[in-house]
Structure formats: structure tokens, C-alpha cells
Coordinates of N, CA and C in Angstrom, one line a residue:
M1099 N -86.6 311.2 -45.4 CA -87.8 310.8 -46.2 C -87.6 311.4 -47.6
D1100 N -88.0 310.7 -48.6 CA -88.0 311.2 -50.0 C -88.8 312.4 -50.2
A1101 N -88.4 313.4 -50.9 CA -89.1 314.6 -51.1 C -90.5 314.4 -51.7
A1102 N -90.6 313.5 -52.7 CA -91.8 313.2 -53.4 C -92.8 312.6 -52.4
L1103 N -92.4 311.6 -51.7 CA -93.3 310.9 -50.7 C -93.7 311.9 -49.6
D1104 N -92.8 312.7 -49.1 CA -93.1 313.7 -48.1 C -94.1 314.7 -48.6
T1105 N -94.0 315.1 -49.9 CA -95.0 316.0 -50.5 C -96.3 315.3 -50.6
L1106 N -96.3 314.1 -51.0 CA -97.6 313.3 -51.2 C -98.3 313.2 -49.8
L1107 N -97.5 312.8 -48.8 CA -98.1 312.7 -47.4 C -98.7 314.0 -46.9
H1108 N -98.0 315.1 -47.1 CA -98.5 316.4 -46.7 C -99.8 316.7 -47.5
L1109 N -99.8 316.5 -48.8 CA -101.0 316.7 -49.6 C -102.2 315.9 -49.1
H1110 N -101.9 314.6 -48.8 CA -102.9 313.7 -48.3 C -103.5 314.2 -46.9
R1111 N -102.6 314.6 -46.0 CA -103.1 315.1 -44.7 C -103.9 316.4 -44.9
T1112 N -103.4 317.3 -45.7 CA -104.1 318.6 -45.9 C -105.5 318.3 -46.5
T1113 N -105.5 317.5 -47.6 CA -106.8 317.2 -48.2 C -107.8 316.6 -47.2
T1114 N -107.3 315.7 -46.4 CA -108.2 315.0 -45.4 C -108.8 316.1 -44.5
R1115 N -107.9 317.0 -44.0 CA -108.4 318.0 -43.1 C -109.4 318.9 -43.8
L1116 N -109.1 319.4 -45.0 CA -110.0 320.3 -45.8 C -111.4 319.6 -46.0
V1117 N -111.3 318.3 -46.5 CA -112.6 317.6 -46.8 C -113.4 317.4 -45.5
R1118 N -112.7 317.1 -44.4 CA -113.4 316.9 -43.2 C -114.2 318.2 -42.8
E1119 N -113.6 319.3 -43.0 CA -114.3 320.6 -42.6 C -115.5 320.8 -43.6
V1120 N -115.4 320.6 -44.8 CA -116.5 320.8 -45.8 C -117.5 319.7 -45.5
D1121 N -117.1 318.5 -45.2 CA -118.1 317.4 -44.9 C -118.9 317.8 -43.7
R1122 N -118.3 318.4 -42.7 CA -119.0 318.8 -41.5 C -120.2 319.7 -41.8
S1123 N -119.9 320.7 -42.7 CA -120.9 321.7 -43.1 C -122.0 321.0 -44.0
L1124 N -121.6 320.2 -44.9 CA -122.5 319.5 -45.8 C -123.4 318.5 -45.0
G1125 N -122.8 317.8 -44.1 CA -123.5 316.8 -43.3 C -124.5 317.4 -42.4
S1126 N -124.2 318.5 -41.7 CA -125.1 319.1 -40.8 C -126.3 319.8 -41.5
T1127 N -126.0 320.3 -42.7 CA -127.1 321.0 -43.5 C -127.9 320.1 -44.4
H1128 N -127.2 319.2 -45.1 CA -127.9 318.4 -46.1 C -127.8 316.9 -45.9
G1129 N -127.1 316.4 -44.9 CA -127.0 315.0 -44.6 C -126.1 314.2 -45.6
L1130 N -125.2 314.9 -46.2 CA -124.2 314.2 -47.1 C -122.9 314.8 -47.0
G1131 N -121.9 314.0 -47.6 CA -120.5 314.4 -47.6 C -120.1 314.9 -49.0
L1132 N -118.9 315.4 -49.0 CA -118.4 315.9 -50.3 C -118.3 314.9 -51.4
S1133 N -118.0 313.6 -51.0 CA -117.9 312.6 -52.1 C -119.3 312.3 -52.6
D1134 N -120.3 312.4 -51.8 CA -121.7 312.2 -52.2 C -122.1 313.3 -53.2
L1135 N -121.7 314.5 -52.8 CA -122.0 315.7 -53.6 C -121.3 315.6 -54.9
A1136 N -120.1 315.2 -54.9 CA -119.3 315.0 -56.2 C -120.1 314.0 -57.1
L1137 N -120.6 313.0 -56.6 CA -121.3 312.0 -57.4 C -122.6 312.6 -57.9
L1138 N -123.4 313.3 -57.1 CA -124.6 314.0 -57.5 C -124.3 315.0 -58.6
L1139 N -123.2 315.8 -58.5 CA -122.9 316.8 -59.5 C -122.5 316.2 -60.8
E1140 N -121.8 315.0 -60.7 CA -121.4 314.3 -62.0 C -122.7 313.9 -62.7
L1141 N -123.7 313.4 -62.0 CA -124.9 313.0 -62.6 C -125.7 314.2 -63.1
Q1142 N -125.7 315.2 -62.4 CA -126.4 316.5 -62.7 C -125.8 317.0 -64.0
A1143 N -124.6 316.9 -64.3 CA -123.9 317.4 -65.5 C -124.2 316.6 -66.7
Q1144 N -124.8 315.4 -66.6 CA -125.1 314.5 -67.7 C -126.4 314.8 -68.3
E1145 N -126.6 314.6 -69.6 CA -127.9 314.7 -70.2 C -128.8 313.7 -69.6
G1146 N -129.9 314.2 -69.1 CA -130.9 313.4 -68.5 C -130.6 312.9 -67.1
G1147 N -129.4 313.3 -66.6 CA -129.0 312.9 -65.3 C -128.6 311.5 -65.1
R1148 N -128.3 310.8 -66.3 CA -128.0 309.4 -66.3 C -126.6 309.1 -66.7
M1149 N -126.0 308.1 -66.1 CA -124.6 307.7 -66.4 C -124.4 306.3 -66.0
Q1150 N -123.6 305.6 -66.9 CA -123.3 304.2 -66.5 C -122.5 304.3 -65.2
R1151 N -122.7 303.3 -64.4 CA -122.1 303.3 -63.1 C -120.5 303.1 -63.2
V1152 N -120.1 302.3 -64.2 CA -118.7 302.2 -64.5 C -118.0 303.5 -64.9
A1153 N -118.7 304.2 -65.7 CA -118.2 305.6 -66.2 C -118.2 306.5 -65.0
L1154 N -119.2 306.5 -64.2 CA -119.3 307.3 -63.0 C -118.1 307.0 -62.1
A1155 N -117.9 305.8 -61.8 CA -116.7 305.4 -61.0 C -115.4 306.0 -61.6
D1156 N -115.3 305.9 -62.9 CA -114.0 306.4 -63.5 C -113.9 307.9 -63.3
R1157 N -115.0 308.6 -63.5 CA -115.0 310.1 -63.4 C -114.7 310.5 -61.9
L1158 N -115.2 309.7 -61.0 CA -114.9 310.0 -59.5 C -113.6 309.5 -59.0
G1159 N -112.9 308.7 -59.8 CA -111.6 308.1 -59.4 C -111.7 307.1 -58.4
V1160 N -112.8 306.3 -58.4 CA -113.1 305.2 -57.5 C -113.3 303.9 -58.3
T1161 N -113.3 302.8 -57.6 CA -113.6 301.5 -58.2 C -115.1 301.4 -58.5
P1162 N -115.5 300.6 -59.4 CA -117.0 300.3 -59.6 C -117.6 299.8 -58.4
S1163 N -117.0 299.0 -57.6 CA -117.6 298.5 -56.3 C -117.7 299.7 -55.3
G1164 N -116.7 300.6 -55.3 CA -116.8 301.7 -54.5 C -118.0 302.6 -54.8
V1165 N -118.2 302.8 -56.1 CA -119.4 303.7 -56.5 C -120.7 303.0 -56.2
A1166 N -120.7 301.6 -56.3 CA -121.9 300.9 -55.9 C -122.2 301.1 -54.4
R1167 N -121.2 301.0 -53.6 CA -121.4 301.2 -52.1 C -121.8 302.6 -51.9
Q1168 N -121.3 303.6 -52.6 CA -121.7 305.0 -52.4 C -123.2 305.2 -52.9
L1169 N -123.6 304.5 -53.9 CA -124.9 304.8 -54.5 C -126.0 304.2 -53.6
G1170 N -125.7 303.1 -52.8 CA -126.7 302.5 -52.0 C -127.5 303.4 -51.1
P1171 N -126.8 304.1 -50.2 CA -127.5 305.1 -49.3 C -128.2 306.2 -50.1
L1172 N -127.6 306.6 -51.2 CA -128.3 307.7 -52.0 C -129.6 307.2 -52.6
E1173 N -129.6 305.9 -53.0 CA -130.8 305.3 -53.5 C -131.8 305.2 -52.4
R1174 N -131.4 304.8 -51.2 CA -132.4 304.6 -50.1 C -133.0 305.9 -49.7
I1175 N -132.3 307.1 -49.9 CA -133.0 308.3 -49.5 C -133.7 309.0 -50.7
G1176 N -133.6 308.3 -51.9 CA -134.4 308.7 -53.0 C -133.8 309.8 -53.9
V1177 N -132.5 310.0 -53.8 CA -131.9 311.0 -54.7 C -131.3 310.5 -55.9
V1178 N -131.1 309.2 -56.0 CA -130.7 308.5 -57.2 C -131.5 307.2 -57.3
T1179 N -131.6 306.7 -58.5 CA -132.2 305.4 -58.8 C -131.3 304.6 -59.7
R1180 N -131.6 303.4 -59.8 CA -130.9 302.5 -60.7 C -131.8 302.1 -61.9
E1181 N -131.2 302.1 -63.1 CA -131.9 301.7 -64.3 C -131.1 300.7 -65.0
P1182 N -131.7 299.6 -65.5 CA -130.9 298.7 -66.4 C -130.5 299.4 -67.6
H1183 N -129.3 299.1 -68.1 CA -128.8 299.6 -69.4 C -129.7 299.1 -70.5
P1184 N -130.2 299.9 -71.5 CA -131.1 299.4 -72.5 C -130.6 298.3 -73.3
K1185 N -129.2 298.1 -73.5 CA -128.7 297.1 -74.4 C -127.9 296.1 -73.6
D1186 N -127.4 296.3 -72.4 CA -126.6 295.4 -71.7 C -126.9 295.5 -70.2
A1187 N -127.5 294.4 -69.7 CA -128.0 294.4 -68.3 C -126.8 294.6 -67.3
R1188 N -125.6 294.2 -67.7 CA -124.4 294.4 -66.8 C -124.0 295.8 -66.6
L1189 N -124.5 296.7 -67.5 CA -124.1 298.1 -67.4 C -125.2 298.9 -66.9
A1190 N -125.5 298.8 -65.6 CA -126.6 299.5 -64.9 C -126.3 301.0 -65.0
L1191 N -127.3 301.8 -65.0 CA -127.2 303.3 -65.0 C -127.6 303.8 -63.7
A1192 N -126.9 304.8 -63.2 CA -127.3 305.6 -62.1 C -128.0 306.8 -62.6
V1193 N -129.2 307.1 -62.0 CA -130.1 308.2 -62.5 C -130.4 309.1 -61.4
L1194 N -130.2 310.4 -61.6 CA -130.5 311.4 -60.6 C -132.0 311.7 -60.6
T1195 N -132.6 311.7 -59.5 CA -134.0 311.9 -59.3 C -134.2 313.5 -59.3
P1196 N -135.5 313.9 -59.4 CA -135.7 315.4 -59.2 C -135.3 315.8 -57.8
A1197 N -135.5 315.0 -56.8 CA -135.1 315.4 -55.4 C -133.6 315.4 -55.4
G1198 N -132.9 314.5 -56.1 CA -131.5 314.5 -56.1 C -130.9 315.8 -56.8
N1199 N -131.6 316.2 -57.9 CA -131.2 317.4 -58.6 C -131.3 318.6 -57.7
T1200 N -132.4 318.7 -56.9 CA -132.6 319.8 -56.0 C -131.5 319.8 -54.9
L1201 N -131.3 318.6 -54.4 CA -130.3 318.4 -53.3 C -128.9 318.8 -53.8
A1202 N -128.5 318.4 -55.0 CA -127.2 318.7 -55.6 C -127.0 320.2 -55.7
T1203 N -128.1 320.9 -56.2 CA -128.0 322.3 -56.4 C -127.8 323.0 -55.1
D1204 N -128.7 322.7 -54.1 CA -128.6 323.3 -52.8 C -127.3 323.0 -52.1
A1205 N -126.9 321.8 -52.1 CA -125.7 321.4 -51.4 C -124.4 322.0 -52.0
A1206 N -124.5 322.2 -53.3 CA -123.3 322.8 -54.0 C -123.1 324.3 -53.4
V1207 N -124.2 325.0 -53.1 CA -124.1 326.3 -52.6 C -123.4 326.2 -51.2
T1208 N -123.8 325.3 -50.4 CA -123.2 325.1 -49.1 C -121.8 324.7 -49.2
A1209 N -121.5 323.8 -50.1 CA -120.1 323.4 -50.3 C -119.2 324.5 -50.8
R1210 N -119.7 325.3 -51.7 CA -118.9 326.5 -52.2 C -118.6 327.4 -51.0
R1211 N -119.5 327.7 -50.2 CA -119.3 328.6 -49.0 C -118.3 328.0 -48.1
A1212 N -118.5 326.7 -47.8 CA -117.6 326.0 -46.8 C -116.2 326.0 -47.4
A1213 N -116.0 325.6 -48.7 CA -114.7 325.6 -49.3 C -114.1 326.9 -49.3
Q1214 N -114.8 328.0 -49.6 CA -114.2 329.3 -49.6 C -113.7 329.7 -48.2
S1215 N -114.5 329.3 -47.2 CA -114.1 329.6 -45.9 C -112.8 328.8 -45.5
V1216 N -112.8 327.6 -45.8 CA -111.6 326.7 -45.5 C -110.4 327.3 -46.2
F1217 N -110.5 327.6 -47.5 CA -109.3 328.1 -48.2 C -108.9 329.5 -47.8
D1218 N -109.9 330.4 -47.6 CA -109.6 331.7 -47.1 C -108.9 331.8 -45.8
G1219 N -109.2 330.8 -44.9 CA -108.6 330.7 -43.6 C -107.1 330.2 -43.7
R1220 N -106.7 329.7 -44.8 CA -105.4 329.2 -44.9 C -104.4 329.9 -45.9
W1221 N -105.0 330.3 -47.1 CA -104.2 330.8 -48.1 C -104.7 332.1 -48.7
S1222 N -103.9 332.9 -49.2 CA -104.3 334.1 -49.9 C -104.9 333.8 -51.2
S1223 N -105.5 334.7 -51.9 CA -106.1 334.5 -53.2 C -105.1 334.1 -54.2
A1224 N -103.9 334.7 -54.2 CA -102.9 334.3 -55.1 C -102.4 332.9 -54.9
E1225 N -102.2 332.5 -53.6 CA -101.8 331.2 -53.3 C -102.9 330.1 -53.7
Q1226 N -104.1 330.5 -53.5 CA -105.2 329.6 -54.0 C -105.2 329.4 -55.5
S1227 N -104.9 330.5 -56.2 CA -104.8 330.4 -57.7 C -103.7 329.6 -58.1
A1228 N -102.5 329.8 -57.4 CA -101.3 329.0 -57.8 C -101.6 327.5 -57.5
L1229 N -102.2 327.2 -56.4 CA -102.5 325.8 -56.0 C -103.5 325.2 -57.0
R1230 N -104.5 325.9 -57.4 CA -105.4 325.4 -58.4 C -104.7 325.1 -59.7
G1231 N -103.8 326.0 -60.1 CA -103.0 325.8 -61.3 C -102.2 324.6 -61.3
L1232 N -101.5 324.3 -60.1 CA -100.7 323.1 -60.0 C -101.6 321.9 -60.0
L1233 N -102.7 321.9 -59.4 CA -103.6 320.7 -59.3 C -104.3 320.4 -60.6
T1234 N -104.5 321.4 -61.4 CA -105.2 321.2 -62.7 C -104.2 321.1 -63.9
G1235 N -102.9 321.0 -63.6 CA -101.9 320.9 -64.6 C -101.5 322.1 -65.3
G1236 N -102.0 323.3 -64.8 CA -101.7 324.5 -65.5 C -100.5 325.3 -64.9
G1237 N -99.8 324.6 -64.0 CA -98.8 325.4 -63.3 C -97.4 324.8 -63.5

């Protein structure tokens, strides 16, 4: 097998396992997964907790239809709402509700603990730092 493809497949399997472990903790405590938390945190970081759905999809690395599917359940539980864009009805906005803001803050604490546990169980501090550098382009 090609070294690049082999590396990619190992990275994919490892990521899947790590996310599954963090999802388990987030799901049992807050009823959401890491991808939901990532979406809520993106909204939380925006002025007024608002973001065009297309821009949100781009930030999350998913398609606009993928973010629409992800937003549906979050809208139903009241942590995000949908607003029409003030100038273009095609550009709907995703808006974080006060309940969503609280959930994002609380779930981020749980996710940090779960992620730390997952990483500490596999790699030393130096290895984690090196991996972070590689993944963020600093290595």
C-alpha cells in the first residue's frame, strides 16, 4: 500500500476511535456529539451567535446540506434557531439561543475532560504537542 494512503487510513481510524470516545461522554451527559458541539462553539464564537449557514458549513468542513441536516435536531431541542438573512432570503442564518449558549459552555467542559483522558491514555504530553503541531501546520 502507498505510504500516504496508509497514513491517511490510520489517521481516519484513529480519529474515528477518538471521536467515538468523546461522543460517548458528551452523549451521556449532554445528549449531543462532538460534531454538534463544534457547531455550537462556532456559533458561540460569532458576534450575536449568528452565522450564515453556508459560512458555518465551510467552517465545519461539511456541505451546506450536511449542516442543514445537523441543524434540524438542534433546532428541535431549542439550542439554535433559524433566521432569514436580512438582505437575501436564500442565505438563512443559524442563531444560537440562550439555552444553546449554556449547553455549548457546559458541554465544552465535558469534551475537554474527555479529550484529555483520551489523549493522555495514548500519548505523552510531548507526543500530543508534536501531533497538534503537525495537524495545525506548525510542524
